[in-house]
Amino acid sequence: MRISFIFFTLIIFFLFVHPVFSQEMRTINPISTPARLKTGGEPVAEPVPVNTQAVKSNVDKVFNAWNNGGGLMGMLSDNFYDKTRFSDAMQTNIPKDS
């Protein structure tokens, strides 16, 4: 009688309690989705084309400033968020010859 009680208790333990221990305890983060348009909003019919020559010349300026030793910080605006942290990360995390 006692052995059957222990056996039954073990079966209950392994059926109901054991799966709980094997689950991962992670939080579920929702996947972000695009925001819906506000009421009365309309989607853009035709996007404005970007001046590719202006983009290329500005990218060349940034690369030249970086390759010539730190002139990149002078190109950033005064209201650039956390300018000194960006500068430190650029100097410590990115190799100069990359």
mmCIF file of C-alpha atoms in Angstrom:
data_model
loop_
_atom_site.group_PDB
_atom_site.id
_atom_site.type_symbol
_atom_site.label_atom_id
_atom_site.label_comp_id
_atom_site.label_asym_id
_atom_site.label_seq_id
_atom_site.Cartn_x
_atom_site.Cartn_y
_atom_site.Cartn_z
ATOM 1 C CA MET A 1 0.000 0.000 0.000
ATOM 2 C CA ARG A 2 2.765 2.416 0.924
ATOM 3 C CA ILE A 3 4.777 1.548 -2.214
ATOM 4 C CA SER A 4 1.770 2.215 -4.445
ATOM 5 C CA PHE A 5 1.255 5.608 -2.755
ATOM 6 C CA ILE A 6 4.895 6.578 -3.381
ATOM 7 C CA PHE A 7 4.658 5.292 -6.949
ATOM 8 C CA PHE A 8 1.461 7.268 -7.556
ATOM 9 C CA THR A 9 3.029 10.415 -6.048
ATOM 10 C CA LEU A 10 6.071 10.078 -8.304
ATOM 11 C CA ILE A 11 3.871 9.668 -11.355
ATOM 12 C CA ILE A 12 1.949 12.816 -10.437
ATOM 13 C CA PHE A 13 5.231 14.652 -9.874
ATOM 14 C CA PHE A 14 6.700 13.687 -13.236
ATOM 15 C CA LEU A 15 3.499 14.367 -15.141
ATOM 16 C CA PHE A 16 2.671 17.786 -13.750
ATOM 17 C CA VAL A 17 5.621 19.303 -11.932
ATOM 18 C CA HIS A 18 8.561 18.126 -14.032
ATOM 19 C CA PRO A 19 7.579 19.994 -17.262
ATOM 20 C CA VAL A 20 7.543 23.258 -15.313
ATOM 21 C CA PHE A 21 11.207 22.851 -14.406
ATOM 22 C CA SER A 22 12.213 22.272 -17.999
ATOM 23 C CA GLN A 23 10.659 25.484 -19.335
ATOM 24 C CA GLU A 24 12.795 28.513 -19.955
ATOM 25 C CA MET A 25 11.989 31.521 -17.861
ATOM 26 C CA ARG A 26 12.133 34.317 -20.435
ATOM 27 C CA THR A 27 9.995 37.347 -20.871
ATOM 28 C CA ILE A 28 8.032 37.605 -24.067
ATOM 29 C CA ASN A 29 8.836 40.824 -25.905
ATOM 30 C CA PRO A 30 6.283 41.849 -28.519
ATOM 31 C CA ILE A 31 7.526 42.293 -32.078
ATOM 32 C CA SER A 32 7.311 45.925 -33.065
ATOM 33 C CA THR A 33 5.074 46.758 -35.970
ATOM 34 C CA PRO A 34 4.742 49.932 -38.016
ATOM 35 C CA ALA A 35 2.493 52.535 -36.477
ATOM 36 C CA ARG A 36 -0.867 53.052 -38.067
ATOM 37 C CA LEU A 37 -1.702 56.357 -39.714
ATOM 38 C CA LYS A 38 -3.579 58.820 -37.570
ATOM 39 C CA THR A 39 -7.119 59.576 -38.574
ATOM 40 C CA GLY A 40 -7.138 61.804 -41.602
ATOM 41 C CA GLY A 41 -3.584 60.838 -42.580
ATOM 42 C CA GLU A 42 -2.777 59.774 -46.111
ATOM 43 C CA PRO A 43 0.148 57.679 -47.326
ATOM 44 C CA VAL A 44 2.750 59.321 -49.521
ATOM 45 C CA ALA A 45 1.794 58.868 -53.152
ATOM 46 C CA GLU A 46 5.220 59.438 -54.704
ATOM 47 C CA PRO A 47 8.381 59.543 -52.569
ATOM 48 C CA VAL A 48 10.811 62.380 -53.235
ATOM 49 C CA PRO A 49 13.968 61.061 -54.935
ATOM 50 C CA VAL A 50 17.245 61.521 -53.102
ATOM 51 C CA ASN A 51 20.073 63.411 -54.742
ATOM 52 C CA THR A 52 22.555 60.541 -55.050
ATOM 53 C CA GLN A 53 25.476 62.802 -55.936
ATOM 54 C CA ALA A 54 24.992 64.808 -52.721
ATOM 55 C CA VAL A 55 24.839 61.588 -50.699
ATOM 56 C CA LYS A 56 28.010 60.225 -52.330
ATOM 57 C CA SER A 57 29.938 63.448 -51.752
ATOM 58 C CA ASN A 58 28.881 63.596 -48.075
ATOM 59 C CA VAL A 59 29.800 59.948 -47.522
ATOM 60 C CA ASP A 60 33.197 60.639 -49.111
ATOM 61 C CA LYS A 61 33.660 63.600 -46.755
ATOM 62 C CA VAL A 62 32.861 61.414 -43.725
ATOM 63 C CA PHE A 63 35.275 58.672 -44.850
ATOM 64 C CA ASN A 64 38.036 61.171 -45.569
ATOM 65 C CA ALA A 65 37.525 62.849 -42.187
ATOM 66 C CA TRP A 66 37.713 59.468 -40.441
ATOM 67 C CA ASN A 67 40.767 58.293 -42.371
ATOM 68 C CA ASN A 68 42.652 61.540 -41.790
ATOM 69 C CA GLY A 69 42.590 61.223 -38.029
ATOM 70 C CA GLY A 70 39.577 62.291 -36.086
ATOM 71 C CA GLY A 71 38.096 65.175 -38.047
ATOM 72 C CA LEU A 72 34.800 63.347 -37.921
ATOM 73 C CA MET A 73 33.715 65.005 -34.666
ATOM 74 C CA GLY A 74 33.956 68.431 -36.274
ATOM 75 C CA MET A 75 31.386 67.342 -38.848
ATOM 76 C CA LEU A 76 28.760 66.505 -36.226
ATOM 77 C CA SER A 77 26.196 69.050 -35.092
ATOM 78 C CA ASP A 78 26.395 70.575 -31.612
ATOM 79 C CA ASN A 79 23.032 68.986 -30.777
ATOM 80 C CA PHE A 80 24.202 65.507 -31.811
ATOM 81 C CA TYR A 81 23.040 63.218 -29.015
ATOM 82 C CA ASP A 82 25.920 62.012 -26.811
ATOM 83 C CA LYS A 83 28.680 63.292 -29.080
ATOM 84 C CA THR A 84 31.529 62.398 -26.712
ATOM 85 C CA ARG A 85 30.284 58.838 -26.230
ATOM 86 C CA PHE A 86 30.065 58.402 -30.003
ATOM 87 C CA SER A 87 33.602 59.748 -30.345
ATOM 88 C CA ASP A 88 34.935 57.386 -27.679
ATOM 89 C CA ALA A 89 33.204 54.391 -29.266
ATOM 90 C CA MET A 90 34.532 55.277 -32.711
ATOM 91 C CA GLN A 91 38.098 55.588 -31.406
ATOM 92 C CA THR A 92 38.115 52.456 -29.233
ATOM 93 C CA ASN A 93 35.862 49.964 -31.026
ATOM 94 C CA ILE A 94 36.650 50.572 -34.707
ATOM 95 C CA PRO A 95 40.154 49.989 -36.072
ATOM 96 C CA LYS A 96 41.677 52.962 -37.858
ATOM 97 C CA ASP A 97 42.534 51.011 -41.000
ATOM 98 C CA SER A 98 39.077 49.527 -41.524
#
